[in-house]
mmCIF file of C-alpha atoms in Angstrom:
data_model
loop_
_atom_site.group_PDB
_atom_site.id
_atom_site.type_symbol
_atom_site.label_atom_id
_atom_site.label_comp_id
_atom_site.label_asym_id
_atom_site.label_seq_id
_atom_site.Cartn_x
_atom_site.Cartn_y
_atom_site.Cartn_z
ATOM 1 C CA MET P 1 0.100 0.114 -0.277
ATOM 2 C CA SER P 2 1.146 3.298 -0.918
ATOM 3 C CA ALA P 3 1.867 5.660 1.855
ATOM 4 C CA THR P 4 1.025 8.573 -0.274
ATOM 5 C CA TYR P 5 -1.424 11.159 0.631
ATOM 6 C CA LYS P 6 -3.634 12.331 -2.489
ATOM 7 C CA ILE P 7 -4.845 15.858 -2.443
ATOM 8 C CA TYR P 8 -7.223 16.654 -4.797
ATOM 9 C CA GLY P 9 -7.755 20.333 -5.020
ATOM 10 C CA ASN P 10 -7.238 23.897 -7.238
ATOM 11 C CA GLU P 11 -4.711 26.654 -6.917
ATOM 12 C CA LEU P 12 -7.420 29.184 -6.658
ATOM 13 C CA SER P 13 -9.338 27.385 -3.991
ATOM 14 C CA PRO P 14 -8.197 29.215 -0.819
ATOM 15 C CA TYR P 15 -9.075 25.687 1.370
ATOM 16 C CA SER P 16 -6.950 23.419 -0.962
ATOM 17 C CA VAL P 17 -3.580 25.626 -0.506
ATOM 18 C CA LYS P 18 -4.502 25.486 3.359
ATOM 19 C CA VAL P 19 -4.607 21.894 3.049
ATOM 20 C CA ARG P 20 -1.629 21.664 1.048
ATOM 21 C CA SER P 21 0.554 23.737 3.356
ATOM 22 C CA TYR P 22 -0.473 21.985 6.254
ATOM 23 C CA LEU P 23 0.694 18.587 4.469
ATOM 24 C CA ARG P 24 3.773 20.111 3.451
ATOM 25 C CA TYR P 25 4.726 21.232 6.511
ATOM 26 C CA LYS P 26 3.758 18.193 8.466
ATOM 27 C CA GLN P 27 5.829 16.238 5.832
ATOM 28 C CA PHE P 28 2.647 14.127 4.860
ATOM 29 C CA PRO P 29 4.309 12.338 1.586
ATOM 30 C CA HIS P 30 1.343 13.600 -0.655
ATOM 31 C CA GLU P 31 0.463 13.972 -4.385
ATOM 32 C CA TRP P 32 -1.578 17.271 -5.420
ATOM 33 C CA ILE P 33 -4.177 16.763 -8.220
ATOM 34 C CA VAL P 34 -5.724 19.267 -9.577
ATOM 35 C CA ARG P 35 -9.616 18.472 -10.188
ATOM 36 C CA ASN P 36 -10.729 18.472 -13.792
ATOM 37 C CA PRO P 37 -12.632 16.259 -15.715
ATOM 38 C CA SER P 38 -9.604 13.985 -16.500
ATOM 39 C CA VAL P 39 -9.792 12.377 -12.674
ATOM 40 C CA GLU P 40 -13.553 13.267 -12.197
ATOM 41 C CA GLU P 41 -14.335 9.728 -11.628
ATOM 42 C CA ASP P 42 -12.074 9.004 -9.204
ATOM 43 C CA PHE P 43 -12.693 12.303 -7.226
ATOM 44 C CA LYS P 44 -16.446 11.185 -7.186
ATOM 45 C CA ARG P 45 -15.384 7.433 -5.808
ATOM 46 C CA TYR P 46 -13.842 9.310 -2.478
ATOM 47 C CA ALA P 47 -16.041 12.517 -2.096
ATOM 48 C CA LYS P 48 -19.284 12.894 -0.453
ATOM 49 C CA LEU P 49 -19.666 16.554 -1.502
ATOM 50 C CA PRO P 50 -18.467 18.035 -4.910
ATOM 51 C CA LEU P 51 -16.127 20.367 -3.330
ATOM 52 C CA VAL P 52 -12.638 20.721 -2.933
ATOM 53 C CA PRO P 53 -9.971 20.057 -0.787
ATOM 54 C CA LEU P 54 -10.529 16.353 -1.298
ATOM 55 C CA VAL P 55 -7.665 14.373 0.870
ATOM 56 C CA VAL P 56 -7.703 10.293 0.104
ATOM 57 C CA THR P 57 -5.730 8.922 2.521
ATOM 58 C CA PRO P 58 -3.202 5.668 1.924
ATOM 59 C CA GLN P 59 -6.420 3.810 3.580
ATOM 60 C CA GLY P 60 -8.330 4.686 0.943
ATOM 61 C CA GLN P 61 -10.476 7.119 3.201
ATOM 62 C CA GLY P 62 -11.804 10.232 1.882
ATOM 63 C CA LEU P 63 -11.318 13.475 3.972
ATOM 64 C CA GLN P 64 -13.166 16.890 3.111
ATOM 65 C CA ASP P 65 -13.673 20.280 4.773
ATOM 66 C CA SER P 66 -10.165 21.775 5.599
ATOM 67 C CA THR P 67 -10.531 22.130 9.496
ATOM 68 C CA PRO P 68 -11.604 18.537 9.884
ATOM 69 C CA ILE P 69 -9.154 17.546 7.462
ATOM 70 C CA ILE P 70 -6.398 18.815 9.549
ATOM 71 C CA GLU P 71 -7.715 17.742 12.739
ATOM 72 C CA HIS P 72 -7.592 13.858 11.394
ATOM 73 C CA LEU P 73 -4.237 14.238 10.196
ATOM 74 C CA GLU P 74 -3.448 15.735 13.583
ATOM 75 C CA THR P 75 -4.087 12.447 15.150
ATOM 76 C CA VAL P 76 -1.853 10.651 12.644
ATOM 77 C CA ARG P 77 1.002 12.864 13.109
ATOM 78 C CA PRO P 78 1.094 15.324 16.008
ATOM 79 C CA GLN P 79 4.201 16.580 16.052
ATOM 80 C CA PRO P 80 5.106 19.140 15.218
ATOM 81 C CA ALA P 81 2.933 20.436 17.631
ATOM 82 C CA LEU P 82 0.336 22.643 15.435
ATOM 83 C CA GLN P 83 -1.259 24.703 18.399
ATOM 84 C CA PRO P 84 0.886 26.425 21.556
ATOM 85 C CA PRO P 85 0.250 24.008 24.773
ATOM 86 C CA ASP P 86 -2.147 26.340 26.676
ATOM 87 C CA ALA P 87 -5.635 26.841 26.307
ATOM 88 C CA THR P 88 -5.454 30.314 25.690
ATOM 89 C CA ARG P 89 -3.252 30.938 22.793
ATOM 90 C CA ALA P 90 -4.580 27.595 21.622
ATOM 91 C CA PHE P 91 -7.911 28.756 21.168
ATOM 92 C CA LEU P 92 -7.161 32.179 19.785
ATOM 93 C CA SER P 93 -5.606 30.458 17.084
ATOM 94 C CA ALA P 94 -8.819 28.438 16.107
ATOM 95 C CA LEU P 95 -10.377 31.882 16.941
ATOM 96 C CA ILE P 96 -8.409 33.493 13.943
ATOM 97 C CA GLU P 97 -8.576 30.160 12.070
ATOM 98 C CA GLU P 98 -12.367 30.500 12.219
ATOM 99 C CA TYR P 99 -12.440 34.095 11.237
ATOM 100 C CA ALA P 100 -10.152 33.148 8.286
ATOM 101 C CA ASP P 101 -12.309 30.331 7.089
ATOM 102 C CA GLU P 102 -15.830 31.973 7.816
ATOM 103 C CA TRP P 103 -15.252 36.075 7.134
ATOM 104 C CA GLY P 104 -11.734 36.050 5.383
ATOM 105 C CA ASN P 105 -13.794 34.145 2.437
ATOM 106 C CA LYS P 106 -15.354 37.449 1.525
ATOM 107 C CA PRO P 107 -12.753 39.824 0.323
ATOM 108 C CA MET P 108 -11.191 36.538 -1.168
ATOM 109 C CA PHE P 109 -14.596 35.794 -3.112
ATOM 110 C CA HIS P 110 -15.832 39.814 -3.338
ATOM 111 C CA TYR P 111 -12.127 40.957 -5.218
ATOM 112 C CA ARG P 112 -12.225 37.829 -7.512
ATOM 113 C CA TRP P 113 -15.668 38.142 -8.943
ATOM 114 C CA PHE P 114 -16.410 41.968 -8.724
ATOM 115 C CA TYR P 115 -13.975 43.553 -10.703
ATOM 116 C CA ASP P 116 -13.645 43.065 -14.444
ATOM 117 C CA ALA P 117 -10.143 42.365 -14.319
ATOM 118 C CA ASP P 118 -10.050 40.040 -11.566
ATOM 119 C CA GLN P 119 -13.080 38.290 -13.259
ATOM 120 C CA GLN P 120 -10.820 37.642 -16.380
ATOM 121 C CA ALA P 121 -7.574 36.913 -14.787
ATOM 122 C CA ALA P 122 -9.525 34.151 -12.284
ATOM 123 C CA GLY P 123 -11.524 32.733 -15.274
ATOM 124 C CA GLU P 124 -8.961 32.113 -17.203
ATOM 125 C CA ARG P 125 -6.653 30.423 -14.640
ATOM 126 C CA LEU P 126 -9.658 28.161 -14.009
ATOM 127 C CA ALA P 127 -10.544 27.393 -17.686
ATOM 128 C CA ARG P 128 -7.106 26.572 -18.270
ATOM 129 C CA SER P 129 -6.523 24.125 -15.120
ATOM 130 C CA GLN P 130 -9.968 22.614 -15.371
ATOM 131 C CA MET P 131 -9.792 22.206 -19.803
ATOM 132 C CA PRO P 132 -6.535 21.350 -20.187
ATOM 133 C CA GLY P 133 -5.449 21.170 -23.632
ATOM 134 C CA LEU P 134 -8.217 23.694 -25.562
ATOM 135 C CA ASP P 135 -7.070 26.120 -27.941
ATOM 136 C CA ASP P 136 -7.690 29.868 -27.391
ATOM 137 C CA ALA P 137 -10.881 30.169 -28.596
ATOM 138 C CA SER P 138 -12.285 27.215 -26.525
ATOM 139 C CA ILE P 139 -10.875 28.670 -23.702
ATOM 140 C CA ALA P 140 -12.078 31.932 -24.048
ATOM 141 C CA GLN P 141 -15.819 30.498 -24.173
ATOM 142 C CA GLY P 142 -14.904 28.673 -20.924
ATOM 143 C CA VAL P 143 -13.848 31.830 -19.397
ATOM 144 C CA GLU P 144 -17.253 33.494 -20.154
ATOM 145 C CA MET P 145 -19.205 30.078 -18.959
ATOM 146 C CA ILE P 146 -17.326 30.190 -15.531
ATOM 147 C CA LYS P 147 -17.674 34.251 -15.302
ATOM 148 C CA ALA P 148 -21.650 33.533 -15.682
ATOM 149 C CA ARG P 149 -21.701 30.877 -13.292
ATOM 150 C CA MET P 150 -19.053 32.336 -10.447
ATOM 151 C CA ILE P 151 -20.176 36.305 -10.527
ATOM 152 C CA PRO P 152 -23.834 35.687 -9.734
ATOM 153 C CA ARG P 153 -22.810 34.083 -6.488
ATOM 154 C CA LEU P 154 -21.409 37.421 -4.951
ATOM 155 C CA SER P 155 -24.591 37.860 -2.996
ATOM 156 C CA PHE P 156 -24.088 33.932 -1.460
ATOM 157 C CA VAL P 157 -20.794 35.594 0.520
ATOM 158 C CA GLY P 158 -22.608 39.176 0.927
ATOM 159 C CA SER P 159 -20.563 41.241 -1.523
ATOM 160 C CA THR P 160 -23.144 43.324 -3.511
ATOM 161 C CA ALA P 161 -22.379 47.243 -4.633
ATOM 162 C CA ALA P 162 -24.171 48.129 -0.814
ATOM 163 C CA THR P 163 -21.566 46.226 1.010
ATOM 164 C CA LYS P 164 -18.491 46.586 -1.452
ATOM 165 C CA ALA P 165 -16.820 49.448 1.731
ATOM 166 C CA PRO P 166 -17.152 47.220 4.828
ATOM 167 C CA ILE P 167 -15.780 44.015 2.859
ATOM 168 C CA GLU P 168 -12.604 46.187 1.325
ATOM 169 C CA GLN P 169 -12.116 48.079 4.727
ATOM 170 C CA SER P 170 -11.955 44.792 6.463
ATOM 171 C CA TYR P 171 -9.361 43.814 3.752
ATOM 172 C CA ALA P 172 -7.209 46.693 4.176
ATOM 173 C CA ARG P 173 -7.634 46.792 8.056
ATOM 174 C CA LEU P 174 -6.530 42.786 7.909
ATOM 175 C CA VAL P 175 -3.433 43.400 6.104
ATOM 176 C CA GLY P 176 -2.117 46.552 7.847
ATOM 177 C CA ILE P 177 -2.747 44.646 11.456
ATOM 178 C CA LEU P 178 -0.834 41.793 10.039
ATOM 179 C CA GLU P 179 1.827 43.628 8.654
ATOM 180 C CA GLN P 180 2.465 45.647 12.566
ATOM 181 C CA HIS P 181 2.669 41.980 13.583
ATOM 182 C CA LEU P 182 5.001 40.768 11.583
ATOM 183 C CA ALA P 183 7.068 43.694 10.748
ATOM 184 C CA GLY P 184 9.658 42.794 13.713
ATOM 185 C CA GLY P 185 10.920 39.705 12.205
ATOM 186 C CA ARG P 186 8.041 37.344 13.662
ATOM 187 C CA PRO P 187 8.128 34.441 11.520
ATOM 188 C CA TYR P 188 4.461 33.332 12.121
ATOM 189 C CA LEU P 189 1.716 34.805 14.014
ATOM 190 C CA PHE P 190 2.342 32.845 17.258
ATOM 191 C CA GLY P 191 5.930 33.421 16.844
ATOM 192 C CA GLY P 192 8.785 30.903 15.535
ATOM 193 C CA ARG P 193 6.122 27.645 14.172
ATOM 194 C CA PRO P 194 2.772 27.949 12.340
ATOM 195 C CA THR P 195 -0.376 27.081 13.529
ATOM 196 C CA LEU P 196 -3.834 26.872 12.817
ATOM 197 C CA ALA P 197 -4.289 30.652 12.302
ATOM 198 C CA ASP P 198 -1.427 30.933 10.103
ATOM 199 C CA PHE P 199 -3.159 28.032 7.914
ATOM 200 C CA GLY P 200 -6.559 29.371 7.992
ATOM 201 C CA LEU P 201 -5.367 32.981 6.953
ATOM 202 C CA PHE P 202 -2.771 31.865 4.583
ATOM 203 C CA GLY P 203 -5.408 30.410 2.300
ATOM 204 C CA GLN P 204 -7.202 33.333 1.675
ATOM 205 C CA LEU P 205 -4.087 35.899 1.408
ATOM 206 C CA TYR P 206 -2.569 33.618 -0.872
ATOM 207 C CA GLU P 207 -5.299 33.838 -3.086
ATOM 208 C CA LEU P 208 -5.963 37.708 -2.833
ATOM 209 C CA SER P 209 -1.909 37.882 -3.333
ATOM 210 C CA ILE P 210 -2.455 36.284 -6.851
ATOM 211 C CA ASP P 211 -5.324 38.185 -8.278
ATOM 212 C CA PRO P 212 -4.706 41.459 -9.364
ATOM 213 C CA THR P 213 -6.797 43.831 -7.522
ATOM 214 C CA PRO P 214 -6.113 43.088 -4.208
ATOM 215 C CA SER P 215 -2.256 42.184 -4.630
ATOM 216 C CA VAL P 216 -1.402 46.087 -5.472
ATOM 217 C CA LEU P 217 -3.003 46.875 -1.746
ATOM 218 C CA LEU P 218 -1.109 43.997 -0.411
ATOM 219 C CA ARG P 219 2.063 44.626 -1.941
ATOM 220 C CA ALA P 220 2.228 47.942 -1.372
ATOM 221 C CA GLN P 221 0.870 48.405 2.270
ATOM 222 C CA GLY P 222 2.344 44.607 3.296
ATOM 223 C CA PRO P 223 5.576 43.405 2.397
ATOM 224 C CA HIS P 224 5.995 41.627 5.778
ATOM 225 C CA VAL P 225 2.768 39.920 4.815
ATOM 226 C CA VAL P 226 3.818 38.852 1.572
ATOM 227 C CA LYS P 227 6.975 37.301 2.768
ATOM 228 C CA TRP P 228 4.898 35.670 5.539
ATOM 229 C CA ILE P 229 2.430 33.949 2.544
ATOM 230 C CA GLN P 230 5.684 33.157 0.623
ATOM 231 C CA ALA P 231 6.836 31.019 3.855
ATOM 232 C CA MET P 232 3.741 29.701 4.516
ATOM 233 C CA LEU P 233 3.794 27.824 1.060
ATOM 234 C CA GLY P 234 6.464 25.677 2.376
ATOM 235 C CA PRO P 235 6.342 26.487 6.268
ATOM 236 C CA ARG P 236 9.020 25.231 8.386
ATOM 237 C CA ASP P 237 9.736 25.580 12.070
ATOM 238 C CA GLU P 238 12.183 28.727 12.945
ATOM 239 C CA GLY P 239 12.189 28.697 16.714
ATOM 240 C CA ASP P 240 9.112 28.179 19.557
ATOM 241 C CA PHE P 241 5.996 30.111 20.203
ATOM 242 C CA GLU P 242 6.055 33.285 22.032
ATOM 243 C CA PRO P 243 4.479 34.007 25.350
ATOM 244 C CA TRP P 244 1.223 36.104 24.856
ATOM 245 C CA ALA P 245 2.428 38.755 26.748
ATOM 246 C CA ALA P 246 4.722 39.405 23.720
ATOM 247 C CA LEU P 247 2.257 38.835 21.388
ATOM 248 C CA ALA P 248 -0.838 40.719 22.607
ATOM 249 C CA PRO P 249 0.449 44.294 21.583
ATOM 250 C CA THR P 250 0.458 43.381 17.873
ATOM 251 C CA LEU P 251 -1.949 40.319 17.551
ATOM 252 C CA LEU P 252 -4.748 41.675 20.185
ATOM 253 C CA PRO P 253 -5.885 44.547 17.440
ATOM 254 C CA LEU P 254 -6.823 41.575 15.425
ATOM 255 C CA LEU P 255 -9.150 39.769 17.741
ATOM 256 C CA ARG P 256 -10.777 43.516 18.796
ATOM 257 C CA ASP P 257 -10.869 45.243 15.424
ATOM 258 C CA GLU P 258 -11.621 42.616 13.144
ATOM 259 C CA ILE P 259 -12.874 39.338 15.144
ATOM 260 C CA GLY P 260 -14.425 41.131 17.970
ATOM 261 C CA ALA P 261 -16.183 44.022 15.754
ATOM 262 C CA VAL P 262 -16.955 42.664 12.418
ATOM 263 C CA PHE P 263 -16.875 38.698 12.157
ATOM 264 C CA LEU P 264 -18.498 37.772 15.807
ATOM 265 C CA PRO P 265 -21.272 40.059 15.278
ATOM 266 C CA TRP P 266 -21.997 39.126 11.651
ATOM 267 C CA SER P 267 -21.788 35.282 12.625
ATOM 268 C CA ALA P 268 -23.750 35.897 15.664
ATOM 269 C CA ALA P 269 -26.611 37.883 13.478
ATOM 270 C CA ASN P 270 -26.581 35.169 11.017
ATOM 271 C CA ALA P 271 -26.805 32.477 13.713
ATOM 272 C CA ARG P 272 -29.951 34.461 14.895
ATOM 273 C CA ALA P 273 -31.162 34.258 11.847
ATOM 274 C CA ILE P 274 -31.282 30.829 11.206
ATOM 275 C CA ALA P 275 -32.667 29.946 14.429
ATOM 276 C CA ALA P 276 -35.699 32.520 13.639
ATOM 277 C CA GLY P 277 -35.993 30.393 10.149
ATOM 278 C CA GLU P 278 -35.538 33.694 8.492
ATOM 279 C CA LYS P 279 -34.146 33.830 4.964
ATOM 280 C CA GLU P 280 -31.398 36.768 5.413
ATOM 281 C CA PHE P 281 -30.130 39.160 7.906
ATOM 282 C CA THR P 282 -29.019 42.434 8.246
ATOM 283 C CA VAL P 283 -25.941 43.694 10.852
ATOM 284 C CA ASP P 284 -24.277 46.797 10.737
ATOM 285 C CA ILE P 285 -20.600 46.210 9.708
ATOM 286 C CA ASP P 286 -18.237 49.724 10.083
ATOM 287 C CA GLY P 287 -21.549 51.523 10.143
ATOM 288 C CA THR P 288 -22.908 50.122 7.053
ATOM 289 C CA ALA P 289 -26.208 47.618 6.587
ATOM 290 C CA PHE P 290 -24.844 44.413 5.861
ATOM 291 C CA THR P 291 -27.204 42.064 4.315
ATOM 292 C CA GLN P 292 -26.896 38.512 3.304
ATOM 293 C CA GLU P 293 -28.905 35.237 2.888
ATOM 294 C CA ALA P 294 -28.546 33.272 6.264
ATOM 295 C CA GLN P 295 -26.251 30.235 5.814
ATOM 296 C CA LYS P 296 -26.785 27.170 8.026
ATOM 297 C CA TYR P 297 -23.172 26.068 7.308
ATOM 298 C CA HIS P 298 -22.063 29.752 9.238
ATOM 299 C CA ALA P 299 -24.239 28.776 12.228
ATOM 300 C CA LYS P 300 -23.079 25.158 12.925
ATOM 301 C CA SER P 301 -19.330 26.575 12.590
ATOM 302 C CA LEU P 302 -20.313 29.138 15.208
ATOM 303 C CA ALA P 303 -21.742 26.428 17.540
ATOM 304 C CA ALA P 304 -18.564 24.416 17.148
ATOM 305 C CA LEU P 305 -16.379 27.586 18.051
ATOM 306 C CA LYS P 306 -18.427 27.867 21.258
ATOM 307 C CA ALA P 307 -18.629 24.231 22.241
ATOM 308 C CA ARG P 308 -14.389 24.354 21.736
ATOM 309 C CA TYR P 309 -14.740 27.444 24.466
ATOM 310 C CA ALA P 310 -17.260 25.611 26.402
ATOM 311 C CA ALA P 311 -14.896 22.587 26.743
ATOM 312 C CA ILE P 312 -11.949 24.615 28.280
ATOM 313 C CA ALA P 313 -11.673 23.593 31.779
ATOM 314 C CA ASP P 314 -9.965 26.951 33.352
ATOM 315 C CA THR P 315 -10.954 29.975 31.141
ATOM 316 C CA ALA P 316 -10.122 32.527 33.595
ATOM 317 C CA GLU P 317 -6.750 33.977 31.311
ATOM 318 C CA LEU P 318 -8.790 33.257 28.240
ATOM 319 C CA ASP P 319 -11.724 35.595 29.188
ATOM 320 C CA THR P 320 -9.179 38.175 29.918
ATOM 321 C CA VAL P 321 -8.189 38.478 26.557
ATOM 322 C CA LEU P 322 -11.294 37.735 24.897
ATOM 323 C CA GLU P 323 -13.082 40.477 27.161
ATOM 324 C CA ALA P 324 -10.641 42.825 25.901
ATOM 325 C CA ALA P 325 -11.294 41.853 22.476
ATOM 326 C CA GLY P 326 -15.167 42.516 22.683
ATOM 327 C CA CYS P 327 -14.909 38.553 21.803
ATOM 328 C CA LEU P 328 -16.239 37.259 25.502
ATOM 329 C CA GLY P 329 -20.156 37.608 24.838
ATOM 330 C CA PHE P 330 -20.446 36.269 21.445
ATOM 331 C CA LEU P 331 -18.712 32.889 22.873
ATOM 332 C CA ARG P 332 -20.562 32.723 26.150
ATOM 333 C CA ALA P 333 -24.215 34.027 24.350
#
């Protein structure tokens, strides 16, 4: 039996490159397989959902959804440790990953399919990866088909002309916060080793770094973020985790200004809408009425995050941080 893991994905899928980065870090022997019609039969043999990434283990087990994939593989290869040893930093890392997966996807998808140049660039890259070997005329037709399918999905992530400003403000704020946090030579978010938070944010920011419009802001305002993105393509240990006291001055703004002020209010509003059986909800984000279709997956994801918090035996230190960040009430509610 081969010891090689197979990962079916696409370079334009943030969750695919997130999992690939993790496999590289943990040095799992793996094969990167671009999902396209030539491998669709194999993909369907193992996939329960028509989504990438799909990881197939050497034992023939199909794994989907990036966070459960990583959590499963952590049981196979727990070293080097993916999370800091204490409950406070470990939970904060998981909270940042949750923010990246559930909110960070919004600017990624928004920039890719809102602007003409980005639509064209992404459409062509997708067409060439999914339809290899076609001539330019056929690729051009494929690009238009992809755009026709993807652009209407902007509203699914809440991207409209009315919500453009808060989504783009959130992205710019995230880049600014991370730039300050990484500018002193810190290799990863929690010090010398990557964590769950790094892999989550990397997936979204890598995609933003390869799309025309958001990459301009990233290169101009986040040179250290760009360096970190490049390191996350093949992450390796460069030291140990830093204590929270050393991280707090520049990492607390991420928890406070993005997670506590933007992500958790949005996530809680979505969960309330799902509980009430409402099809859409509106929440204030940066002074703008942010309206979006309510989504069950996001509500389940918030419930899982709250369960993770509730499972911590002693939250005294963690609660101090969460309270300062404006996050605690959302996790206790």
